[in-house]
PDB file of C-alpha atoms in Angstrom:
ATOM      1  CA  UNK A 753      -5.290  -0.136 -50.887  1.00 48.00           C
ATOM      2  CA  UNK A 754      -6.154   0.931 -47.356  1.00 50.00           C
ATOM      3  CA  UNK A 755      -8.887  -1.628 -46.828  1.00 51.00           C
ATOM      4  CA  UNK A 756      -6.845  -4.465 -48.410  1.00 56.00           C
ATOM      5  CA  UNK A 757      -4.004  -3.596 -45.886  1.00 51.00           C
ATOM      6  CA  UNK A 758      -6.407  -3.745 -43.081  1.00 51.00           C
ATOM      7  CA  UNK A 759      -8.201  -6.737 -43.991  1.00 50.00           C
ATOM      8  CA  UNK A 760      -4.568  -8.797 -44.506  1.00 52.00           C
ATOM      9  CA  UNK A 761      -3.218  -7.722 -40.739  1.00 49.00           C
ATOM     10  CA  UNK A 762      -6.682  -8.199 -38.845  1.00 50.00           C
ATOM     11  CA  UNK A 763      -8.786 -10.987 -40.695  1.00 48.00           C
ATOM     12  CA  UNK A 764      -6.455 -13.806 -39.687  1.00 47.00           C
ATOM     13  CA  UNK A 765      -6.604 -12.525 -35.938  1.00 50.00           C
ATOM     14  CA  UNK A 766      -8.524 -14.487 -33.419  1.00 49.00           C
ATOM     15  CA  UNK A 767      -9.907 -11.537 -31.675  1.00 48.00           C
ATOM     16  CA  UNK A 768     -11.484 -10.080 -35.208  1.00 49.00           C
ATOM     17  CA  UNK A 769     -14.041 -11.284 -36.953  1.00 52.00           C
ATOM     18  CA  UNK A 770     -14.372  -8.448 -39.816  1.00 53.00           C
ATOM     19  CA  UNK A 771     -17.048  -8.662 -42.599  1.00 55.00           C
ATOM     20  CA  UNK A 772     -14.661  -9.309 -45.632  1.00 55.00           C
ATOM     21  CA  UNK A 773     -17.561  -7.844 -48.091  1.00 61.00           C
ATOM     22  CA  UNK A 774     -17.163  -4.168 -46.616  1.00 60.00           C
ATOM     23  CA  UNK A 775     -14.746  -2.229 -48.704  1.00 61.00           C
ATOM     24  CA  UNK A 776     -15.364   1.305 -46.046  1.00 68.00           C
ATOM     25  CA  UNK A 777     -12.256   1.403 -43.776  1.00 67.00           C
ATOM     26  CA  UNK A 778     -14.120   3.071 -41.270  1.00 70.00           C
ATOM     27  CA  UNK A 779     -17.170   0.142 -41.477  1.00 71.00           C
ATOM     28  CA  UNK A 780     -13.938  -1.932 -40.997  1.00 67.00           C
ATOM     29  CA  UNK A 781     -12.634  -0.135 -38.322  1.00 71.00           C
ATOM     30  CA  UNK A 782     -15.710  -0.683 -36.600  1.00 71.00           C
ATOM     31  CA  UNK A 783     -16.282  -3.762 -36.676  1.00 70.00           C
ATOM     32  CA  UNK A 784     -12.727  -4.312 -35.288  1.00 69.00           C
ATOM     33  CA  UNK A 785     -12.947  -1.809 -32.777  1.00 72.00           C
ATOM     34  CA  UNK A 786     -16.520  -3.802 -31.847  1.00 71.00           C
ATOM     35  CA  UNK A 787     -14.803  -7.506 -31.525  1.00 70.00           C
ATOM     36  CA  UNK A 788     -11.906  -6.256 -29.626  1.00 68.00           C
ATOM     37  CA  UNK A 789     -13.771  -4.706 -26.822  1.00 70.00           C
ATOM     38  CA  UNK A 790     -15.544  -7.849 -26.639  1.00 68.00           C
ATOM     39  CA  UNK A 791     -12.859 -10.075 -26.527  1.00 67.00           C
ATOM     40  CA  UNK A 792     -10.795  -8.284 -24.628  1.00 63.00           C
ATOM     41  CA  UNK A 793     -13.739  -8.081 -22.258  1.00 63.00           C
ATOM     42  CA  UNK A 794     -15.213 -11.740 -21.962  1.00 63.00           C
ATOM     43  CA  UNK A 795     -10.864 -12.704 -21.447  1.00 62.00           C
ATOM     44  CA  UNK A 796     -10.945 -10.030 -18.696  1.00 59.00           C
ATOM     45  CA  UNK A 797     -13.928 -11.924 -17.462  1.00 61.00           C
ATOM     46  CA  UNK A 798     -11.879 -15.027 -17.366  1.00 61.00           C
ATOM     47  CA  UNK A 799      -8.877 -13.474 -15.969  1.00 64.00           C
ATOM     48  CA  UNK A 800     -11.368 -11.764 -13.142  1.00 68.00           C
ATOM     49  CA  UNK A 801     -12.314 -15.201 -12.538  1.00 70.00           C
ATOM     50  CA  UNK A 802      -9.282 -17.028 -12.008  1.00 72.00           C
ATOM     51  CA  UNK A 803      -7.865 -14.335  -9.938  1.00 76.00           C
ATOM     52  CA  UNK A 804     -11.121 -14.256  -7.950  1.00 78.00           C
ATOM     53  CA  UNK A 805     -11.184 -17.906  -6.691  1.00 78.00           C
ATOM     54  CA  UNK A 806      -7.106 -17.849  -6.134  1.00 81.00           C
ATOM     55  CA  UNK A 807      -7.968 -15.178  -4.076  1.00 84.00           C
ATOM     56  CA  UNK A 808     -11.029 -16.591  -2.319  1.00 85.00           C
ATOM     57  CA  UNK A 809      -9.240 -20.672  -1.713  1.00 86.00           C
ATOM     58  CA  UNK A 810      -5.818 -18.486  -0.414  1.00 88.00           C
ATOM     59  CA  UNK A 811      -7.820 -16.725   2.354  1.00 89.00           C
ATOM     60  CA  UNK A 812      -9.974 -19.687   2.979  1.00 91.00           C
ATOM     61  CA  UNK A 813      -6.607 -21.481   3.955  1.00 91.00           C
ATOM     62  CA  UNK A 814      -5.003 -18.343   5.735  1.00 91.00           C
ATOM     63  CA  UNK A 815      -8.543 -18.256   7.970  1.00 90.00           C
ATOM     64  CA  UNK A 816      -8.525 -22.090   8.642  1.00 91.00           C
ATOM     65  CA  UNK A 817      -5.089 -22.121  10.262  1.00 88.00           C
ATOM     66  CA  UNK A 818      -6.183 -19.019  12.567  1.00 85.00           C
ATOM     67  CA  UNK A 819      -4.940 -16.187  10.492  1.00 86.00           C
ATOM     68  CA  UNK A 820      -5.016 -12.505  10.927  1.00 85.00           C
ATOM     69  CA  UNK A 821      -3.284 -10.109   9.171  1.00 84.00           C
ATOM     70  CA  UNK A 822      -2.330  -7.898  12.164  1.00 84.00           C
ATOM     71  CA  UNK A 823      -0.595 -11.251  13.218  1.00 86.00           C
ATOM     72  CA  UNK A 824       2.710  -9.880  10.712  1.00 84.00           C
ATOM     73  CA  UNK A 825       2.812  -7.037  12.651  1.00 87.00           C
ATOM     74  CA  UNK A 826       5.717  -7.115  15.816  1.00 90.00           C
ATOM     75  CA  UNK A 827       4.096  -7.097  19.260  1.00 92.00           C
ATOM     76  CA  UNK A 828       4.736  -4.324  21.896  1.00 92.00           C
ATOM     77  CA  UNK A 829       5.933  -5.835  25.184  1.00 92.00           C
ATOM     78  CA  UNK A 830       3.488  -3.432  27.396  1.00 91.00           C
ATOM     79  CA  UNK A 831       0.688  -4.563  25.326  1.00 91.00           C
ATOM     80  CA  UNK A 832      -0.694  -7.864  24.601  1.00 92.00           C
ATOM     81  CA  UNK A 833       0.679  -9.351  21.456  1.00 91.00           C
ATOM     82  CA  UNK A 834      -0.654 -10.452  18.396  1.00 90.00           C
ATOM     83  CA  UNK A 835      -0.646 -13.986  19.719  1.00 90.00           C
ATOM     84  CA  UNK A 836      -2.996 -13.185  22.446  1.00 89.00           C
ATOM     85  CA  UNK A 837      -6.362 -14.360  22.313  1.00 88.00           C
ATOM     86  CA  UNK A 838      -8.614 -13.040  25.219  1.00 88.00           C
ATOM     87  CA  UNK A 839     -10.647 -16.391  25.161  1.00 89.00           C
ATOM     88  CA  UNK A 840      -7.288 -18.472  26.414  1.00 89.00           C
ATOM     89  CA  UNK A 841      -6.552 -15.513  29.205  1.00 91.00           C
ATOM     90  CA  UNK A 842      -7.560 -15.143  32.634  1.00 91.00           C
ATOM     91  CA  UNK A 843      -9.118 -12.216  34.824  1.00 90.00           C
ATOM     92  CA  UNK A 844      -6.270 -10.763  37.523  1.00 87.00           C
ATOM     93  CA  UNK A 845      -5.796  -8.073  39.927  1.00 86.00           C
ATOM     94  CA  UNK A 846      -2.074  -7.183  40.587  1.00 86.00           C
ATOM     95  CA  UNK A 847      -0.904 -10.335  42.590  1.00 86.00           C
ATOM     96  CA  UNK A 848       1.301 -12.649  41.564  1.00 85.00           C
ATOM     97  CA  UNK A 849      -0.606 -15.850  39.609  1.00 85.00           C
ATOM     98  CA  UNK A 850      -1.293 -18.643  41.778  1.00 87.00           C
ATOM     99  CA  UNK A 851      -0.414 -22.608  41.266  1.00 87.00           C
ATOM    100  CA  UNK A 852      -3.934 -23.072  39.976  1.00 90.00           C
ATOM    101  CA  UNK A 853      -3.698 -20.385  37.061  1.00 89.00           C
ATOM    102  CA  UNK A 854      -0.719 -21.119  36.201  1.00 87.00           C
ATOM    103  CA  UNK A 855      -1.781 -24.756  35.406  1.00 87.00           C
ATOM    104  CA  UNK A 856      -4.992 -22.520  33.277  1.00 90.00           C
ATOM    105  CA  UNK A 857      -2.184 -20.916  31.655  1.00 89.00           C
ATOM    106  CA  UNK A 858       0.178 -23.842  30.526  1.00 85.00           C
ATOM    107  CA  UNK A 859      -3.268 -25.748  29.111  1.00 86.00           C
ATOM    108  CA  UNK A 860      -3.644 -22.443  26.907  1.00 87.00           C
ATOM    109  CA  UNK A 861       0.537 -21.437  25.798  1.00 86.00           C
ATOM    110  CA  UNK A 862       0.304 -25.062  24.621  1.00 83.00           C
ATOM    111  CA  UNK A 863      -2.056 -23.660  21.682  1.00 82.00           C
ATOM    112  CA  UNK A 864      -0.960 -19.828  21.378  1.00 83.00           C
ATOM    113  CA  UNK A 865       2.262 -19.945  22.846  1.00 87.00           C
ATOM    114  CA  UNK A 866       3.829 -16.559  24.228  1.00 90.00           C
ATOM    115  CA  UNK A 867       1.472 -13.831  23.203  1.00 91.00           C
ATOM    116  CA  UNK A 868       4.312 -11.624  22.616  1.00 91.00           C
ATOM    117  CA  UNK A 869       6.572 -13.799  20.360  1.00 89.00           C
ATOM    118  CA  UNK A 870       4.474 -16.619  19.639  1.00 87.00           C
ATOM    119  CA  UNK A 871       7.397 -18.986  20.798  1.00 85.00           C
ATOM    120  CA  UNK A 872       5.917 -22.269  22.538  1.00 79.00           C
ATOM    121  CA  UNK A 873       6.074 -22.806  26.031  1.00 70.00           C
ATOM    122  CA  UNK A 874       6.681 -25.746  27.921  1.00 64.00           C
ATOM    123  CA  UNK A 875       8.013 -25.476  31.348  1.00 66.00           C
ATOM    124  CA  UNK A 876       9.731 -22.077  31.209  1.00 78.00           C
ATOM    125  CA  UNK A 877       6.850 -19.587  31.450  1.00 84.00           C
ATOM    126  CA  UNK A 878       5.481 -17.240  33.494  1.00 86.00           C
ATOM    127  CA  UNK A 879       1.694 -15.564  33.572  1.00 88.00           C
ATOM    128  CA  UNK A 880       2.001 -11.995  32.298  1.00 90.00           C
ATOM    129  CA  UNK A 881       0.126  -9.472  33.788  1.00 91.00           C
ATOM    130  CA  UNK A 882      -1.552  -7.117  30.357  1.00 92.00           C
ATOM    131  CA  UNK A 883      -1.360  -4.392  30.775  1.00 90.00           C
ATOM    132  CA  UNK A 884       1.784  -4.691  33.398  1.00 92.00           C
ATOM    133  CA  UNK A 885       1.589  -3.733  36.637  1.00 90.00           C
ATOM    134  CA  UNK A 886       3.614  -1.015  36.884  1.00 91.00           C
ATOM    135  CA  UNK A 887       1.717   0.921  33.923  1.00 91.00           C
ATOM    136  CA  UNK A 888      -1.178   0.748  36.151  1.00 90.00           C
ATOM    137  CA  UNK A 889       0.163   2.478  38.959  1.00 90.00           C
ATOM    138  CA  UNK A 890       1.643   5.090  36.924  1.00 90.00           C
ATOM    139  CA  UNK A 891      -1.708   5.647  35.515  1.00 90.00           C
ATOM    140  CA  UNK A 892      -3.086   5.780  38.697  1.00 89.00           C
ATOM    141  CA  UNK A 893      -0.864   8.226  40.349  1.00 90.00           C
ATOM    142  CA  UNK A 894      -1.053  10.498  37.596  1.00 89.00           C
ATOM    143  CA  UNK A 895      -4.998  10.885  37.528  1.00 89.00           C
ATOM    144  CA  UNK A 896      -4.999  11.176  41.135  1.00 88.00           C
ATOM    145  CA  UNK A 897      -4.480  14.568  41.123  1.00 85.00           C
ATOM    146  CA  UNK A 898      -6.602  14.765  37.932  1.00 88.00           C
ATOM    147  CA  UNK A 899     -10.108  14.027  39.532  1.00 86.00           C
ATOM    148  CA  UNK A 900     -11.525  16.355  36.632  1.00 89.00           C
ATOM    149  CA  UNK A 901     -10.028  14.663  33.957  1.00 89.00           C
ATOM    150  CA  UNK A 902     -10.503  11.081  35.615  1.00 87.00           C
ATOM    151  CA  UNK A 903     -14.267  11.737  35.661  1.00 88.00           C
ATOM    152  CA  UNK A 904     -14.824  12.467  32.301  1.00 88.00           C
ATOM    153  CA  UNK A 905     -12.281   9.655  31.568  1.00 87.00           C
ATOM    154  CA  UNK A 906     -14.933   7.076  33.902  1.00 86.00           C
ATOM    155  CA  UNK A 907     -18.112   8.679  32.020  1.00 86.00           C
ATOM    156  CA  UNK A 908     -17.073   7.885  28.736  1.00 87.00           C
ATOM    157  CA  UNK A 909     -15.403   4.624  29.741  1.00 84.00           C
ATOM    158  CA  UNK A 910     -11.653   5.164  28.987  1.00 84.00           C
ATOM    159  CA  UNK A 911     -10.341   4.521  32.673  1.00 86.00           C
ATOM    160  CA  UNK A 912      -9.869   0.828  32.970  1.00 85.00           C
ATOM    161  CA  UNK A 913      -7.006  -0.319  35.418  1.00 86.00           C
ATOM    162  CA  UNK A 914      -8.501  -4.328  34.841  1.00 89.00           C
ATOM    163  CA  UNK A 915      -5.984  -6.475  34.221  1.00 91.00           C
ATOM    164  CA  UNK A 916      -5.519 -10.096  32.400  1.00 92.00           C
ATOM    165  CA  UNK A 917      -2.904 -12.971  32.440  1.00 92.00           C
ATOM    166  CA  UNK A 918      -1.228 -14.310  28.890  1.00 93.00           C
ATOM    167  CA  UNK A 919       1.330 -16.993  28.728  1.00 92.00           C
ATOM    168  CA  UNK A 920       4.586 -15.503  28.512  1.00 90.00           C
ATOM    169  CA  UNK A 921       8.206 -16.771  27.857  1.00 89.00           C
ATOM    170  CA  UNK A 922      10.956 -15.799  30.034  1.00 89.00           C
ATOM    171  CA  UNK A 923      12.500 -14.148  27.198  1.00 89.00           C
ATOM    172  CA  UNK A 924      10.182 -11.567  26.496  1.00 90.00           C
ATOM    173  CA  UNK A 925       8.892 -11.142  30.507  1.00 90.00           C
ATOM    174  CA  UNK A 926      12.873  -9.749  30.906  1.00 91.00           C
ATOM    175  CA  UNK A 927      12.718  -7.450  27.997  1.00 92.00           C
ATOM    176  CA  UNK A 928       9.608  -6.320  29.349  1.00 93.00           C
ATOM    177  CA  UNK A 929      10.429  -5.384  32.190  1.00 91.00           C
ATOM    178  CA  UNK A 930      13.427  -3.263  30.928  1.00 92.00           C
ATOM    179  CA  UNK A 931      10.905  -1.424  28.222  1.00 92.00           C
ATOM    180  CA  UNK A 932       8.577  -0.299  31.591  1.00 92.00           C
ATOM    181  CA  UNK A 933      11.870   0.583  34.034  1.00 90.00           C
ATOM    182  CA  UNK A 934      13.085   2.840  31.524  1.00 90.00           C
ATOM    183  CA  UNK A 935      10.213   3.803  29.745  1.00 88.00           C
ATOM    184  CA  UNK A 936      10.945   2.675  26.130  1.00 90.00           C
ATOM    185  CA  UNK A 937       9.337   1.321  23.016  1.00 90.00           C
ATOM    186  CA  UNK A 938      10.641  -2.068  22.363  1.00 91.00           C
ATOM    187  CA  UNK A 939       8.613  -4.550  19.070  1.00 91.00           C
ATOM    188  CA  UNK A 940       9.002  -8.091  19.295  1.00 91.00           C
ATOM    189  CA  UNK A 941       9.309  -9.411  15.629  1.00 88.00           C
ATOM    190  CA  UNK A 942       7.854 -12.617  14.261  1.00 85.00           C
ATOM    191  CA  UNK A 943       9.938 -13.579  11.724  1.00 80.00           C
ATOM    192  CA  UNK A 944      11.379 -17.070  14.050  1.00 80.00           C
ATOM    193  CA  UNK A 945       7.842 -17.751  14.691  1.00 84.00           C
ATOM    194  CA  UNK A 946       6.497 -19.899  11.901  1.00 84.00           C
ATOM    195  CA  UNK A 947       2.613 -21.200  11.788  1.00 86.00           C
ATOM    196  CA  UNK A 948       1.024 -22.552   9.134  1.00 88.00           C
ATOM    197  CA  UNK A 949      -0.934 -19.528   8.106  1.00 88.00           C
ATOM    198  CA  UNK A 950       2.492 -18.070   7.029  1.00 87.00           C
ATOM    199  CA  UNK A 951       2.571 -20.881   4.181  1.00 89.00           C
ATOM    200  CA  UNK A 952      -0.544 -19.312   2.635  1.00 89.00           C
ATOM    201  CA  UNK A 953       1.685 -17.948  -0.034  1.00 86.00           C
ATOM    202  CA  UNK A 954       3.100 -20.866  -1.195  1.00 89.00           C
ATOM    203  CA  UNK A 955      -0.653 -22.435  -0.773  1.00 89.00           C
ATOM    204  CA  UNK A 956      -1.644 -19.323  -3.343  1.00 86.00           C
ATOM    205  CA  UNK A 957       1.537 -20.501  -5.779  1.00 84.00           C
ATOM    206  CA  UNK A 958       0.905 -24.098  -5.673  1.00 84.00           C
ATOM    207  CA  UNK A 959      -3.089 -23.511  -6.407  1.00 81.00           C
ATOM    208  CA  UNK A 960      -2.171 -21.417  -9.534  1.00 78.00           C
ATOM    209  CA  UNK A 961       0.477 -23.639 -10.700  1.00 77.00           C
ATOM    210  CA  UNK A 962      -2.225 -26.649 -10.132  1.00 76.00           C
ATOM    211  CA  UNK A 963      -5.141 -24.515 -11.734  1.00 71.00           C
ATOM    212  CA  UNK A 964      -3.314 -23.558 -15.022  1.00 68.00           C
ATOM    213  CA  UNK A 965      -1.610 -26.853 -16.016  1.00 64.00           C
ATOM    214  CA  UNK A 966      -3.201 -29.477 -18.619  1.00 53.00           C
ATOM    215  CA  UNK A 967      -4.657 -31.499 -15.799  1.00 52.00           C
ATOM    216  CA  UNK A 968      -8.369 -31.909 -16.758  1.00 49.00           C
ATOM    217  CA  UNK A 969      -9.442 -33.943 -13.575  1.00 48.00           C
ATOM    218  CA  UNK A 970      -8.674 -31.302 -10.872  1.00 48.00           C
ATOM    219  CA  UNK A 971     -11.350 -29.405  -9.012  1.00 47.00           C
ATOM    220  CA  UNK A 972     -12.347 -26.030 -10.679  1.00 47.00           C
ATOM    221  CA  UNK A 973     -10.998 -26.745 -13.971  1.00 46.00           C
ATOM    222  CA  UNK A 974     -11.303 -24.381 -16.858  1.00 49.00           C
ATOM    223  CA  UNK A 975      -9.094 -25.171 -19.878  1.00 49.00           C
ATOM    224  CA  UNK A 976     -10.881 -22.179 -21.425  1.00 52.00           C
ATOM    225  CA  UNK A 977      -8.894 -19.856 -18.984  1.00 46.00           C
ATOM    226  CA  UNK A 978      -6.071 -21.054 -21.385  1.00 45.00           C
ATOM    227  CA  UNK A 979      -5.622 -20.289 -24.613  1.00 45.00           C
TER     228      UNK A 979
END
């Protein structure tokens, strides 16, 4: 009775292919035991798969529109933000940027923007001095008296008073400014700052919604995936 009752709920299943000659419940067993791992194996193989190139075509199109994932973090305003790119800065002491830079600088906010906020700049910026000015001549009257600690600072190369220029709105220049007079933390947020890498998402929603319909003449078909 045992065997028949096995046999009618698992020989009609898909996943089972049981030997209907056996009359042992535990050769049954088995053999069902045997085809499930299997299946349940080669569909996590699919699964894997699928989930593996939605993966792989998502980060391909969150690299291509110059993507980073620190980039969804907020910026600190004595630090250069996650818009910054070192390539599209320039190499400054502590005076003021002249005509000629700041024509250098309005070439490169027209690609990055402010480094702090990632807002675009037309006419209404100013070159920001990273890290700001007055930061380095706190730092350098408090190791003056420090000549012990400053060496070993120099020696393993931790002292560095250089400074660059970033594009900067006027915005975030003010609020600057108020976060080194008074000494306190203040994050710029991204979230009115939209690029294209921020549509990866929806990039990863449409691909699976395009991958797992009936359409047969899309790239990287596989109507096996469903079933």
């Amino acid at each position: 009775y045992e065997v028949e009752k096995i046999k009618s709920i698992l020989y009609n299943s898909s996943d089972y292919y049981i030997n209907t000659t056996l009359t042992n419940k535990y050769s049954i067993m088995y053999q069902c035991t045997k085809r499930f791992v299997i299946s349940r194996f080669n569909k996590l193989s699919i699964f894997t798969f699928n989930y593996l190139r939605y993966f792989v075509l998502t980060n391909l199109f969150f690299k291509l529109f110059e993507g980073t994932y620190n980039k969804y973090s907020p910026s600190d305003v004595k630090m250069p933000g996650v818009y910054s790119d070192k390539k599209k800065s320039l190499n400054k002491d502590m005076k003021y940027a002249t005509k000629r830079e700041i024509n250098i600088l309005k070439n490169f906010c027209k690609d990055t923007g402010c480094h702090t906020c990632g807002m675009t700049c037309h006419e209404k910026f100013i070159g920001d001095h990273q890290p700001p000015v007055q930061i380095i001549k706190d730092m350098v009257n408090y190791y003056k008296k420090r000549k012990f600690i400053l060496y070993f600072l120099k020696l393993f190369k931790l002292y560095d008073t250089k400074q660059r220029l970033y594009p900067q709105c006027i915005r975030c220049s003010q609020l600057q400014s108020a976060s080194v007079r008074c000494k306190k933390l203040r994050l710029i947020p991204h979230y009115k700052t939209i690029r294209m890498f921020h549509y990866s998402s929806i990039f990863h929603l449409f691909l699976k919604m395009l991958l797992l319909t009936n359409w047969k003449q899309i790239i990287f078909w596989d109507k096996n995936s469903i079933n």
